[in-house]
Structure formats: C-alpha cells, structure tokens
Coordinates of C-alpha atoms and ligand atoms in Angstrom, one line a residue:
X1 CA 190.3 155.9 81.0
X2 CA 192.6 153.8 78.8
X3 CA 195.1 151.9 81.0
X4 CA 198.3 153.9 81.1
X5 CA 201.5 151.6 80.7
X6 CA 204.8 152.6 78.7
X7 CA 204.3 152.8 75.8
X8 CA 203.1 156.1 76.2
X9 CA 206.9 157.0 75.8
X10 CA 207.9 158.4 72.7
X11 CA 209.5 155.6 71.0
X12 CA 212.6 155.8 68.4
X13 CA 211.6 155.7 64.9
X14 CA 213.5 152.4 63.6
X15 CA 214.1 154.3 59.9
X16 CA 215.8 157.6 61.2
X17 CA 216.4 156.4 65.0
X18 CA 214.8 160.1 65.8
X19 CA 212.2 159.9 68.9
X20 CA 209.1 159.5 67.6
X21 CA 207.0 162.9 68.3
X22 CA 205.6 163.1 72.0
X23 CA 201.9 164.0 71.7
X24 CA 202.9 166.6 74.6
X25 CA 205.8 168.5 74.8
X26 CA 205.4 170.8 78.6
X27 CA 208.0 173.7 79.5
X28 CA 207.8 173.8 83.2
X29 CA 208.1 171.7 86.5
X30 CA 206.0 173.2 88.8
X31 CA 202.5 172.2 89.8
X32 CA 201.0 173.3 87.2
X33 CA 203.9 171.5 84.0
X34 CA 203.8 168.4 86.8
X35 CA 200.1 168.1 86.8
X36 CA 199.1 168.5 83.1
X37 CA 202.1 166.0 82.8
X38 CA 200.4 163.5 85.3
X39 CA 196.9 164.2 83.7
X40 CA 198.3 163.6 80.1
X41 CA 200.4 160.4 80.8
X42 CA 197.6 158.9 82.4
X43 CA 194.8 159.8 79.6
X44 CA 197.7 157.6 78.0
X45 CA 199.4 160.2 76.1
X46 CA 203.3 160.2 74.8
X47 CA 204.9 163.4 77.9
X48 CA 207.7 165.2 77.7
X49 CA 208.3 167.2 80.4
X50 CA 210.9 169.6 80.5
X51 CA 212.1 171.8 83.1
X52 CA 214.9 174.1 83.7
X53 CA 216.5 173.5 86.8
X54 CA 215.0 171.5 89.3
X55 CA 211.0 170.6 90.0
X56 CA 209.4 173.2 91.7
X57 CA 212.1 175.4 91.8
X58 CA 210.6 178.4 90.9
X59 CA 207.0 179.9 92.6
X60 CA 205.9 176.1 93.7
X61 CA 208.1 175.8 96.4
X62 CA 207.7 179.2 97.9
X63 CA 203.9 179.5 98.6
X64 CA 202.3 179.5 101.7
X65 CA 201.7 175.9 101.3
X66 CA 198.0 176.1 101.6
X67 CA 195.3 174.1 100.0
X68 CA 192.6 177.0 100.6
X69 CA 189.7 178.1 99.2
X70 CA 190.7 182.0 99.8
X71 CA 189.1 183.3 102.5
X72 CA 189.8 187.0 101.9
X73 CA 188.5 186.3 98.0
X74 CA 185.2 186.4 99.0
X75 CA 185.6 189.8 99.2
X76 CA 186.3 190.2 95.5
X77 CA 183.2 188.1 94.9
X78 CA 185.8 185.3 93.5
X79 CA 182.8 183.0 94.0
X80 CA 183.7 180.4 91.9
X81 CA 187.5 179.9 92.1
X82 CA 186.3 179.7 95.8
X83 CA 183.9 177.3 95.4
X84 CA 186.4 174.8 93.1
X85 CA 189.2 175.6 95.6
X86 CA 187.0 174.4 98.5
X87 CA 186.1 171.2 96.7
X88 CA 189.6 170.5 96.1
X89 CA 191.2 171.0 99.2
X90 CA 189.5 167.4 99.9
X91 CA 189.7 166.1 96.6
X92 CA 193.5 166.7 96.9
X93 CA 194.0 165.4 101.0
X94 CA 192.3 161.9 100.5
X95 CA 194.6 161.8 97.3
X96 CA 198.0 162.7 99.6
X97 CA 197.3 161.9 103.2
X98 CA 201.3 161.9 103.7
X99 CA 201.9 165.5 103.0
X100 CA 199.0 167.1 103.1
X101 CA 196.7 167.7 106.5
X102 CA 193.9 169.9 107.9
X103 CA 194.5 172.4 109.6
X104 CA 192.6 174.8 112.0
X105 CA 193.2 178.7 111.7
X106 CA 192.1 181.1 114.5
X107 CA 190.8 184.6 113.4
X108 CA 191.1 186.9 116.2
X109 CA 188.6 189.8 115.9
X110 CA 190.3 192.8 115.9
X111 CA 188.7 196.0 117.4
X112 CA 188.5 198.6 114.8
X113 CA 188.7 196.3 111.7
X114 CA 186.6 193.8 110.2
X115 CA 183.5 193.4 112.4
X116 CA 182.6 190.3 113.8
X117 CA 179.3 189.8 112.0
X118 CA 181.2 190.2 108.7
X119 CA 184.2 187.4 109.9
X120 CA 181.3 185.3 110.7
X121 CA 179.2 185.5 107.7
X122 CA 182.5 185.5 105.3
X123 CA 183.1 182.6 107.2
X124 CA 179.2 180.7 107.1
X125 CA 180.0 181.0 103.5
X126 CA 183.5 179.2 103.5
X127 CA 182.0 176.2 106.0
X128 CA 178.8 175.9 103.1
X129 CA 180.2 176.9 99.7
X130 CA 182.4 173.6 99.1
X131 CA 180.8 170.6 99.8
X132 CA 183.3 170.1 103.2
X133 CA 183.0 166.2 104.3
X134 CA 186.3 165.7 106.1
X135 CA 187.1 169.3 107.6
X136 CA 185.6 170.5 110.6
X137 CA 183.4 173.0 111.0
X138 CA 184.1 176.9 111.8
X139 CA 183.5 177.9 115.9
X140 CA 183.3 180.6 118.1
X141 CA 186.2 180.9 119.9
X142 CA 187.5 183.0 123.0
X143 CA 191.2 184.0 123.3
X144 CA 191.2 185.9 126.8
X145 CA 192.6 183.6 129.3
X146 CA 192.2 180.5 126.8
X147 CA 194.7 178.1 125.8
X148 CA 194.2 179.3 121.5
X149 CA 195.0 183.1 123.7
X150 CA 198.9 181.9 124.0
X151 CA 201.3 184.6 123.6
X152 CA 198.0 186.7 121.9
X153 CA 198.0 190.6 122.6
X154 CA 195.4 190.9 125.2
X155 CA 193.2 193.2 123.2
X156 CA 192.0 190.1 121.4
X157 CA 189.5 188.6 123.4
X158 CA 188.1 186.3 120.5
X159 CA 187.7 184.8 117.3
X160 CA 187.0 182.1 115.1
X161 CA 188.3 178.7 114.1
X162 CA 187.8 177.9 110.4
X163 CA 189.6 174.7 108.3
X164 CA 191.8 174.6 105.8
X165 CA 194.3 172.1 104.5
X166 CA 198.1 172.5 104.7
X167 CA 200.3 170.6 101.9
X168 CA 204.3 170.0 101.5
X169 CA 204.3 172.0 98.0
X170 CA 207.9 171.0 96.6
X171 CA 206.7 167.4 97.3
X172 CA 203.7 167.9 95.9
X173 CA 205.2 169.0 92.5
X174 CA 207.7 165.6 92.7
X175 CA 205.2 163.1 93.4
X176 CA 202.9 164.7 90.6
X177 CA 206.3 163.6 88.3
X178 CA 206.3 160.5 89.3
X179 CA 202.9 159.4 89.3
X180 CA 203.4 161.6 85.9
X181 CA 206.5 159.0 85.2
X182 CA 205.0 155.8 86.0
X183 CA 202.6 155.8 83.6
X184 CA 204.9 156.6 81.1
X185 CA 205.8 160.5 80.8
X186 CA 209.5 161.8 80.4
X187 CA 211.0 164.0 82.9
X188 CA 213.8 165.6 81.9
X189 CA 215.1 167.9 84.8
X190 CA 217.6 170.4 84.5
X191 CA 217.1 171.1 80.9
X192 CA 216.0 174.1 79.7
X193 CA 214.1 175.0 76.7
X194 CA 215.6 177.6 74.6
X195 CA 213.6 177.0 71.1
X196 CA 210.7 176.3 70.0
X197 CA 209.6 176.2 66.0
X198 CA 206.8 174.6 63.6
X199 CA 208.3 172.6 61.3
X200 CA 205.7 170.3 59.1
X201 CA 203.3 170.6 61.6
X202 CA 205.2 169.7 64.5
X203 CA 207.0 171.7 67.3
X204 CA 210.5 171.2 67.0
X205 CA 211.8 172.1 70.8
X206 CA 215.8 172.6 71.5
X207 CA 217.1 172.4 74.9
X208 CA 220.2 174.1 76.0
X209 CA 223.1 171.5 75.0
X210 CA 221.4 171.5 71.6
X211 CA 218.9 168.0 72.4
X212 CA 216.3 168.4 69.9
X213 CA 212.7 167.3 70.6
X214 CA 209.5 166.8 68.6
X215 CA 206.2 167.2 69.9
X216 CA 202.7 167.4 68.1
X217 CA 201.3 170.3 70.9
X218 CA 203.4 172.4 73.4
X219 CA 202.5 173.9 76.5
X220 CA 204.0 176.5 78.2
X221 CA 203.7 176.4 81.7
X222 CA 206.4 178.1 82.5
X223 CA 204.6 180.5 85.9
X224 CA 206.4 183.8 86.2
X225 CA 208.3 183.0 83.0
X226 CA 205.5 182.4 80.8
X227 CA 206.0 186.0 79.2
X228 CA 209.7 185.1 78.7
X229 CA 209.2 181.6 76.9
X230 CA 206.2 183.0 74.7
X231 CA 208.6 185.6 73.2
X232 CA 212.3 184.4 73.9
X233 CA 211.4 180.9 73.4
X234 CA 208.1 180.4 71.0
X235 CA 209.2 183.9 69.3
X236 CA 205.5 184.9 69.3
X237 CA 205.8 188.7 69.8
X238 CA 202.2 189.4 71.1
X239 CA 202.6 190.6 74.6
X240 CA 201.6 188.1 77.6
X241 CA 198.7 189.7 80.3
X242 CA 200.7 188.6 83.1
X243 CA 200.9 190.4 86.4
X244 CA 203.8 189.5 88.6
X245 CA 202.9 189.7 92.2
X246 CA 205.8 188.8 94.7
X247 CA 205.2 187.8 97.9
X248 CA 207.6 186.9 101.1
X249 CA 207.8 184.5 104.3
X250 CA 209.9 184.5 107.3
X251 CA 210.2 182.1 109.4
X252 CA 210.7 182.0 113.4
X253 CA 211.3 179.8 116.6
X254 CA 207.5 178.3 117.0
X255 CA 205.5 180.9 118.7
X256 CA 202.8 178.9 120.1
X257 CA 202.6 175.5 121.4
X258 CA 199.1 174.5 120.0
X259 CA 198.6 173.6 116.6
X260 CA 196.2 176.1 115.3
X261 CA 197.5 178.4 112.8
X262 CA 196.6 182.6 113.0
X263 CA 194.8 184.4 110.0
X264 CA 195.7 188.5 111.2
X265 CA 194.1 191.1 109.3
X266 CA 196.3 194.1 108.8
X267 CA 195.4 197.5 108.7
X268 CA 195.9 198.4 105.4
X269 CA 193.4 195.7 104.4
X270 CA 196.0 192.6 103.9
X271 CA 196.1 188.9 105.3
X272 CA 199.1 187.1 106.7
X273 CA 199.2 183.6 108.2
X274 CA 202.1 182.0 111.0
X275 CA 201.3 178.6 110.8
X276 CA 202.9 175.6 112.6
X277 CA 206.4 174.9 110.4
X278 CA 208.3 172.2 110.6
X279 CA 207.4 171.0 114.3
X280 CA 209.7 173.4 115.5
X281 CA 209.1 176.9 114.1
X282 CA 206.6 179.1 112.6
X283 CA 205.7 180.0 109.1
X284 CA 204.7 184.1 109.0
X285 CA 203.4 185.6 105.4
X286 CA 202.4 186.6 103.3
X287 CA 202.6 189.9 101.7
X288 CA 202.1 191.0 97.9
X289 CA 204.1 193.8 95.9
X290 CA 204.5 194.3 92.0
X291 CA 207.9 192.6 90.4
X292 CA 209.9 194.0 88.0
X293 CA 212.7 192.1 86.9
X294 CA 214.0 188.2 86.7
X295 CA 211.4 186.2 88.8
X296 CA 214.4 184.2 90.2
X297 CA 216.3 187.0 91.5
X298 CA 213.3 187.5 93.8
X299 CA 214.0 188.4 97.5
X300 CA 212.6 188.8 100.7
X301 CA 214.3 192.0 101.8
X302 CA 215.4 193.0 104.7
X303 CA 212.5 195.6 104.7
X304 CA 210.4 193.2 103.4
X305 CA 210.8 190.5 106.4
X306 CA 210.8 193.5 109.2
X307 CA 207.2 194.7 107.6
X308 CA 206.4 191.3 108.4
X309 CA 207.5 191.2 111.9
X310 CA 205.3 194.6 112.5
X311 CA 202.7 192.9 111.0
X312 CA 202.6 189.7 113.0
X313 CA 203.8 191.7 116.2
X314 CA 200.2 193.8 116.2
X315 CA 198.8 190.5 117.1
X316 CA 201.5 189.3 119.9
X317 CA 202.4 190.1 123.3
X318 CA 205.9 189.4 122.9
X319 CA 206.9 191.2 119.3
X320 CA 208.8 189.2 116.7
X321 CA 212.2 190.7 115.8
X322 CA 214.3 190.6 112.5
X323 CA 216.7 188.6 115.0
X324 CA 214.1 186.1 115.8
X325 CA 214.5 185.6 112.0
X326 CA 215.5 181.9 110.7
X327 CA 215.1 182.1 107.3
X328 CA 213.0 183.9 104.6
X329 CA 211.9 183.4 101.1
X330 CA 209.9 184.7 98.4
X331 CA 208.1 184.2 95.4
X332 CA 206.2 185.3 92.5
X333 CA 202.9 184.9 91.5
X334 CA 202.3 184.5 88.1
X335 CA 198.7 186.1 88.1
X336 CA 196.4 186.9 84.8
X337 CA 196.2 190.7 84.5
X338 CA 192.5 190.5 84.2
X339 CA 192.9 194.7 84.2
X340 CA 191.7 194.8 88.5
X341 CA 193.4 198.2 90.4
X342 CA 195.5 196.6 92.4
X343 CA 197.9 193.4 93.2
X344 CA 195.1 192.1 96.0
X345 CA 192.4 192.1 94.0
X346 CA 193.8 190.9 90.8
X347 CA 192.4 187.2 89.6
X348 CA 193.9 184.1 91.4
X349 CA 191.9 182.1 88.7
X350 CA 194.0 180.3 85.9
X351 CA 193.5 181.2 82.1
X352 CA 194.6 179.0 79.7
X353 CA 195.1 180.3 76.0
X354 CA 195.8 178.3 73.3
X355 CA 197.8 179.7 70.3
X356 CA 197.6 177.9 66.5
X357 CA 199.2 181.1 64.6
X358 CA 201.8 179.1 64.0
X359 CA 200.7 176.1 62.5
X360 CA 201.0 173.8 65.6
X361 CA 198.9 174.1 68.8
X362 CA 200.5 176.1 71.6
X363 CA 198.8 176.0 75.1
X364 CA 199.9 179.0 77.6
X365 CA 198.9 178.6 81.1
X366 CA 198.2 181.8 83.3
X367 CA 197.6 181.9 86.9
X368 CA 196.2 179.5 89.2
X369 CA 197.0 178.5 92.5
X370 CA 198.5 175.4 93.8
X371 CA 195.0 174.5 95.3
X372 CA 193.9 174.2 91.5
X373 CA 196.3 172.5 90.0
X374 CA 194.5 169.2 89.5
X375 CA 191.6 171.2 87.7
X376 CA 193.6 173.7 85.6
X377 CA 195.4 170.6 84.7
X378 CA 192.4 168.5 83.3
X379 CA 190.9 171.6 81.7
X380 CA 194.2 172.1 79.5
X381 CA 193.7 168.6 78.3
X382 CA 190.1 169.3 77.5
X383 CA 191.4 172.5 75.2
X384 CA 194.0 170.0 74.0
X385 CA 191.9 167.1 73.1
X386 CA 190.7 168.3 69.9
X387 CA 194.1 168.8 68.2
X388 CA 195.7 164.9 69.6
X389 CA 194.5 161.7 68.7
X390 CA 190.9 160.3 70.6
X391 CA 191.8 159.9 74.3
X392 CA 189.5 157.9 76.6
X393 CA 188.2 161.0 78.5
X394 CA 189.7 162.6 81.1
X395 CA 192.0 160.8 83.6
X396 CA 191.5 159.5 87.2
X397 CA 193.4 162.2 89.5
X398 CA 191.7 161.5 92.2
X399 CA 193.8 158.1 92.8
X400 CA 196.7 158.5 95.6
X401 CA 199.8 159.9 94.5
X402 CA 203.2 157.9 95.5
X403 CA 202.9 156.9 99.6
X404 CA 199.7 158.4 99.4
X405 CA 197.6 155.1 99.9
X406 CA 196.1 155.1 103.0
X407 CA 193.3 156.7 104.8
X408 CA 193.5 160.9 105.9
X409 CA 193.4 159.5 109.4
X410 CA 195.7 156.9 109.0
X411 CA 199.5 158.7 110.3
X412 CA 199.6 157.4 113.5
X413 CA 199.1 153.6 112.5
X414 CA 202.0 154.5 109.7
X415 CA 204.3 155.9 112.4
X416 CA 203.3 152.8 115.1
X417 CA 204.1 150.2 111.4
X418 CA 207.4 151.9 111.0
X419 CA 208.7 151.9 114.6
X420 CA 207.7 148.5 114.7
X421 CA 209.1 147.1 111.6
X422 CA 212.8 149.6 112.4
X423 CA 212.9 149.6 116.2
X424 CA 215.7 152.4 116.0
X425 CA 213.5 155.1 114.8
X426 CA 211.8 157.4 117.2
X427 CA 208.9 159.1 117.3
X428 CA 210.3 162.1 115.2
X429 CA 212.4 160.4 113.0
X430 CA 209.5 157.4 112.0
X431 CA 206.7 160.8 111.8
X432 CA 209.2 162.5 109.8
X433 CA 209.2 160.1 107.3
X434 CA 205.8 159.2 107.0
X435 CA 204.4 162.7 106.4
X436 CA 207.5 162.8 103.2
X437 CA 207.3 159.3 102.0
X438 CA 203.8 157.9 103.2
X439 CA 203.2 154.1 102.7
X440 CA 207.1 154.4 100.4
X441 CA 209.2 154.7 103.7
X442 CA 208.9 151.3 104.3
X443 CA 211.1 150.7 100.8
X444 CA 212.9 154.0 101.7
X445 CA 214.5 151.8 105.4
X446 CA 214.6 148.5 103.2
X447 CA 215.1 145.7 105.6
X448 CA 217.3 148.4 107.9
X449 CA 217.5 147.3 112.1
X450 CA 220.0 149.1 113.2
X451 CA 220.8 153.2 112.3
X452 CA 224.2 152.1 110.9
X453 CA 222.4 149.9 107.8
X454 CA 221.0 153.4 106.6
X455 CA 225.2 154.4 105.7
X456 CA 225.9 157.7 106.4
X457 CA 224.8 159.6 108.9
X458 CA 224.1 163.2 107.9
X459 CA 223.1 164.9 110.9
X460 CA 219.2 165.7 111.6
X461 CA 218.2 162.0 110.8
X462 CA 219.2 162.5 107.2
X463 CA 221.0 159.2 106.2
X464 CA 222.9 157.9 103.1
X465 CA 219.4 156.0 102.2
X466 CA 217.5 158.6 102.1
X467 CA 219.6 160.7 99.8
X468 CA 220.2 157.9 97.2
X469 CA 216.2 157.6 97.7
X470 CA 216.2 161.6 96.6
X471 CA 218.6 161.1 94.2
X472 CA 217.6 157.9 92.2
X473 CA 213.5 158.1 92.8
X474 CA 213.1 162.3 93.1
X475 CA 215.5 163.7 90.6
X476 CA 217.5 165.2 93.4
X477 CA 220.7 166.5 92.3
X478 CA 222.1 169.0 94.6
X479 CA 222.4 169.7 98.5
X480 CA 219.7 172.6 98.1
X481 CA 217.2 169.9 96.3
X482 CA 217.6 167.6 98.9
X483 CA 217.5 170.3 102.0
X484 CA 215.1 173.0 101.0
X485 CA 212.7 171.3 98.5
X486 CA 212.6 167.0 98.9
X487 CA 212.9 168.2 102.9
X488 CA 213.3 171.3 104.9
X489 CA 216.3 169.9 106.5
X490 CA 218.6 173.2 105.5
X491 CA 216.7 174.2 109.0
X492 CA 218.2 171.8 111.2
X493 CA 222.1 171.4 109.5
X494 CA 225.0 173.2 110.0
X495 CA 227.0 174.8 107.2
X496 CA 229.5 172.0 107.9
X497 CA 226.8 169.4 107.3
X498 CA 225.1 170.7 104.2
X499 CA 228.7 171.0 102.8
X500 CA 229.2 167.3 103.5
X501 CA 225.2 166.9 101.4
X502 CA 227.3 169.1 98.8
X503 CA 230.4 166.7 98.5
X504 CA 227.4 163.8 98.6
X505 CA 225.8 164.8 95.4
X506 CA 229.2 166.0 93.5
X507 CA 230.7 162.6 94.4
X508 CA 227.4 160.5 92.8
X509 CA 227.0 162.7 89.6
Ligands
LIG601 C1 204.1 183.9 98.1 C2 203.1 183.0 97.4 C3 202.2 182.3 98.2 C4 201.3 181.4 97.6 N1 200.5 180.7 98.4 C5 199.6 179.8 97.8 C6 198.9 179.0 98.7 O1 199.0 178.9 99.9 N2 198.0 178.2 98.1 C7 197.8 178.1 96.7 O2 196.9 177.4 96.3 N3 198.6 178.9 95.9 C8 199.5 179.7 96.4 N4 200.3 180.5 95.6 C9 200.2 180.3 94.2 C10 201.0 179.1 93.6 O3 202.2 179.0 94.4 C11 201.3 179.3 92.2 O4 200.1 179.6 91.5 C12 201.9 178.1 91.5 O5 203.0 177.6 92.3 C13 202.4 178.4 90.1 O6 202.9 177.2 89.6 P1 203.5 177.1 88.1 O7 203.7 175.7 87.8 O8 202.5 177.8 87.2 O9 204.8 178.0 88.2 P2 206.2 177.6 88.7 O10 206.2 176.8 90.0 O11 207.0 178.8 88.8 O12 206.9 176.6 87.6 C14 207.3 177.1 86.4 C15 208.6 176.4 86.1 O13 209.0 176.7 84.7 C16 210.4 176.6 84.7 N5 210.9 177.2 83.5 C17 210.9 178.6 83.2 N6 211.4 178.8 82.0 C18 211.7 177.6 81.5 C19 212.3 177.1 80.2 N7 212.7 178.0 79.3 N8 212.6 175.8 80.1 C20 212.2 174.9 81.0 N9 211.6 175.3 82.2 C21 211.4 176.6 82.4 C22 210.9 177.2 86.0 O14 212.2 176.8 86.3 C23 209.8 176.8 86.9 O15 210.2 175.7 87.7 C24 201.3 181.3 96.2 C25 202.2 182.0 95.4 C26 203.1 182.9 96.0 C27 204.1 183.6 95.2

C-alpha cells in the first residue's frame, strides 16, 4: 500500500491556477461515498468527495444500526452476502471498538410460526457460516419465569440467543471522512452536485453555486438518489434498476432492563428488532414498503409507527402505545431490482456498474448494506483501477478508524482513564464520550478539571467543547447535525435547548 500523505490532494495547476484533476470525483456522503473515499485516499489517490447536505444525512443515519449478517436472508438462500456480512461484522468491531459493540438478540419461539428446529438450524448456520472469533455463540434459552422473560407475553416460554454487532451509523459515515481526510481526500459538505459532463476526457462536475471540479473517474454513490443523479445529473437517460424500499423505527421508554435485544417474527412473515437505544429507551423496527416519490420526504407515518406498536405488542405483556412514542424515523433503502416478487426478498447485495458511454469512466453504486460498506468499497476501486494510474493494491481498512485504537474489550479502562484524568465527569457523561469519541475524548476535554473549562453548558452534558469539536473536526453545521447525527442528544433537550444549539451554530458560521 503506498503511504498515504497529502499530496494526494488535487493540487492547483501553477499555469491556469485550475485544480489539478482529482483522480476520483464521488457524489455522496453516506457509507457507501465515505468508504470508497477512505479506500481511495488511502490507495493514495487525489478524493473529492462531495455531498449535498450533511454526511449521512440521507439512508445512513436511519438504519437499524446493525452490523449483521441477515439472519432472515437465509431464507432467500443470500448465502454469500451472509457469509461476507458475518466476516465483517468483526472485521469492522476490532476496526471501531468506540461505536460499535456485540450485541445479544433473543428469539422467542412463537407457537404457530417458525418451528423451533428451523430457528435453530437457521441459526447453526449463522454461529458457523462467518468465521465468528470475538462473538459468542448462539444458546438455548428459557423465557418463562427467567430474567431474558421481562415484560415477555407469557405464551413465550423460550428461545434463542444469537450475536450480532450494533454500530453508531452517522458516526460511522464521519469517521470514514476523516480517516478518508487524513490521508488526503476533500470533503466538501453541503455542496451538491448538479452537473456532470466529459470534456477531453475528463469529468467536468458543477456544484450548486457554480464551483467547477475536474475529475479523471466519477462515482455516483448517491443511495436512493442514484436514479436521480444518473439522469438529472450525468444526463445518461438509460433507466436505473433501483428498487426503493422504505422502512420505519420508533422509538420508546426502555422496555427491558437487560441488555439483550428481541428479534420477533410477525405473522405475515416480517422481522422487527427493539434493541437497547441510547441507555435509556428502546429502538423498535423495522418494517419495509415500496417508495414512490423524493427519498427525503420519507416518513414514518402515523400508521406506519402504530403497525409497529401492534407488531412489538404481540410479543409483550404490557402493549406499546403510539403515546409511548418518543420519536420515529424512516428511511429508504436503495436496493438493486434484481427482478424478485416482493420488497423482502429483493437483493440486499450491492452491484456496482460502471458506465464509459461517455468517454470518461462513471461508477454507479447500487445496494448494499452498511455491514458491507468496507467491501463494496474496495471492490469499486478494483473496477476502478484499470482506468487511474497503477495504485499499490488495495488499501489497509482494517486499521482503526479515528478513537478507534484500542482493544474491543477495552471501554471500561477508557471510561476509568477519563474519570481519572477529568474528575468532574461521571459515569454517564465519561461512557458517553468514549463510545462517540474513543481514545479522541481525551483531546475532546483538553486539559479541562473543572465542568466550567468546557464553556457553555448545553444541557444533557453537551458542552461548548464538544460542539466546536463537532463543528471544526466533524463538519457539523447545524443543531440537527450535532443532536440527531454526531449524537442522539435531540432525545434528552428541550426545545428551549436545541434552540440555544441553533443560535450556537448561526453565531459560528
Ligand atoms: C430502515 C433501514 C434499515 C437498515 N438497517 C440496516 C442495518 O441494520 N444494517 C445494515 O447493514 N444495513 C442496513 N440498512 C441499509 C443501509 O442503511 C444502506 O444500504 C446504506 O446506508 C446506503 O448508503 P449509501 O451511502 O448508499 O446511501 P445514503 O446514505 O443515502 O447516501 C447517499 C448520499 O448522497 C447524497 N446525494 C444525493 N444526491 C446528491 C447530489 N446530487 N450531490 C451530492 N450529494 C448527493 C445524499 O444527500 C446522501 O447523503 C438499512 C436501510 C434502511 C432504509
């Protein structure tokens, strides 16, 4: 791999003062723009990375935050996007111990739907398929009477306890840009692409506010908008196979006090998770419909989030209510329409296609999941590496991302490091930090003793350091960056206090 260092940047060209072409132009900040940009800038290639709005704004910050192999895929004989997602899932958690950890999911059996010998052979498969190392394996468990039983319907008398791994997607995304940054890639936030044309051989891109770039390939990783950038943006009139599959969460006061997570099977054949959230509430979805329409006008309706209580209720003693309700989002899946029946059992697998019709290389990215990410992203260098010049083979992505280096088991020393070093943080506060900014929160604090050195104090333990941290190392530009995608603090602040976040960000612009 050849050493990654700046001047990977595209450089002025000293006769015309024009940026010199990028070898990579990528529309798209989600996981999937973030991690061919990471993968390219350290292959030491010249990145630009463009995105719209904000990183992972669109379908990256509104999964289910998973790093799975996809249990119910099994059953569309997805064998080997199962296989690759199992690998990763510890690939990816010794490569971000800080916001990403295992998890453990009880699967009640249900009388009258999947039996028991299928739930355990679906899930000898999942323990064997993936080469698990660091993950536990699945167990018998019972449920009547049994602390993993809490607040359980009492029909369900047992189960199973498989692993998976649960990861901080939105942060996932930004540390990708960063790692992405450091060794040399552009990140240009909040710029959208609106043009893209071959001229001599190049791809000249214009963003909105008339920037121009150059770039000797393109890729369009745009998710649910790849459609819309092929033809608005690229002008290529062939019609994308894209299937968009949207799909909601609600979220609740935490139902259970242990830290297991519920896989429920419905009865029209689906699979929804509530998972542990944000120490103090509960993550329910997901369901999957067909969207018309803008992919960022999607909704969780208010029919949407009570199928979801119904869903989740058929497993509880105590039904969940539209009023237990917090908050909601959704999503859209930007799946390859591989021609299946239905939503369900269309392809989770990514395609990538690369276009040269006009003259210039053009990569289009479908699918994928965020578990994939890291591959998808090294196999759309692979297609790329042909048409740039001779790379050193494929980069290192194993290596930690930002605050990522230290060992999967290795929270609790970072917590006990922190307290020590800033004797005013408690155990929340100093945990809370750790699992956002790993082995980083120690620069986050600075040389802070006292709760006062960290300015302003937002409410929630969000402080003036921390937001000029968001603002000046995470591209953090608004209160909604900073509350619903750096943090999930919009679920601890009043309206009062994320208007004072507002007035923050407007003041430092
Ligand atoms: C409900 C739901 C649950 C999911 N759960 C999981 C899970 O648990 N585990 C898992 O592995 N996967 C999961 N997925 C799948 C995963 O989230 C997606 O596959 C992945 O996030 C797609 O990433 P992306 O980068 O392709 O798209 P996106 O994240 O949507 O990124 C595309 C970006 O392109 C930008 N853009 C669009 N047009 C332009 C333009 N003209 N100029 C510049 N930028 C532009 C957008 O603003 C957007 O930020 C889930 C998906 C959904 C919908």
């Amino acid at each position: 791999m050849p050493a990654a260092t700046a001047r990977s940047q595209p450089v002025a060209d000293p006769a015309t003062g024009e940026d010199a072409p990028a070898d990579l132009l990528i529309i798209g900040g989600g996981v999937n723009g973030a991690g061919i940009a990471r993968e390219a800038a350290l292959r030491g290639l010249s990145v630009v990375l463009a995105e719209a709005g904000d990183l992972a704004q669109g379908t990256s910050s509104s999964s289910t935050k998973l790093f799975h192999g996809g249990l119910r895929y099994l059953e569309h004989f997805a064998f080997r996007l199962v296989r690759e997602s199992l690998a990763e899932r510890e690939v990816l958690l010794r490569a971000m111990p800080h916001i990403a950890w295992p998890l453990r999911f009880v699967l009640p059996h249900h009388p009258g739907l999947r039996p028991a010998w299928m739930l355990r052979a679906g899930l000898f498969l999942y323990d064997h398929m993936g080469g698990r190392r660091l993950l536990p394996a699945t167990r018998a468990v019972t449920l009547a009477g049994a602390p993993l039983g809490e607040g359980l319907a009492p029909h369900l008398r047992r189960g199973f306890e498989y692993s998976d791994v649960w990861v901080d997607d939105a942060r996932l995304v930004m540390l990708n840009a960063r790692s992405a940054q450091a060794a040399g890639a552009r990140i240009l936030t909040r710029s959208r692409v609106v043009s893209a044309r071959v001229e001599a051989g190049l791809w000249e891109v214009r963003l909105e506010g008339g920037t121009c770039l150059r770039a000797r390939t393109l890729v369009n990783a745009a998710g649910p908008w790849v459609g819309a950038v092929l033809a608005g943006v690229a002008g290529r009139n062939a019609p994308a196979r894209l299937r968009l599959v949207r799909g909601r969460h609600i979220i609740v006061r935490r139902l259970f006090t242990h830290d297991r997570a519920l896989t429920l099977q419905g009865g029209d054949g689906r699979v929804a998770f509530a998972i542990p959230y944000e120490q103090d509430f509960t993550l329910i979805g997901t369901t999957e419909v067909a969207h018309e329409g803008d992919p960022a006008a999607a909704t969780c309706t208010d029919e949407e989030a009570a199928y979801l209580c119904r869903f989740v209720s058929d497993y509880l003693a105590r039904p969940v209510t539209p009023a237990d309700i917090v908050w909601r989002y959704a999503g859209v899946r930007p799946l390859y329409d591989d021609g299946a029946r239905s939503d369900t059992q269309a392809t989770r697998d990514y395609v990538l296609h690369l276009d040269q019709g006009q003259g210039a290389v053009l990569l289009n990215v479908f699918g994928g999941k965020i578990t994939t990410y890291r591959r998808l992203s090294r196999a759309a260098l692979d297609h790329l590496a042909p048409h740039l010049a001779p790379q050193g083979g494929a980069a290192d992505t194993t290596t930690p991302l930002p605050g990522g280096d230290f060992p999967v088991d290795g929270v609790a020393a970072q917590v006990a490091a922190l307290r020590a070093a800033h004797p005013f943080l408690d155990a929340a506060w100093a945990g809370r930090l750790v699992r956002a900014y790993g082995t980083e929160a120690a620069a986050l604090l600075g040389g802070a003793r006292t709760r006062a050195a960290l300015g302003r104090d937002f409410g929630a333990t969000l402080t003036e350091a921390e937001l000029d941290w968001m603002h000046s190392r995470e591209w953090a530009r608004s209160a909604e960056d900073a509350l619903w995608r750096r943090s999930k603090l919009g679920l601890r602040l009043s309206t009062g206090q994320v208007a004072q976040v507002a007035q923050w960000f407007a003041a430092v612009r």
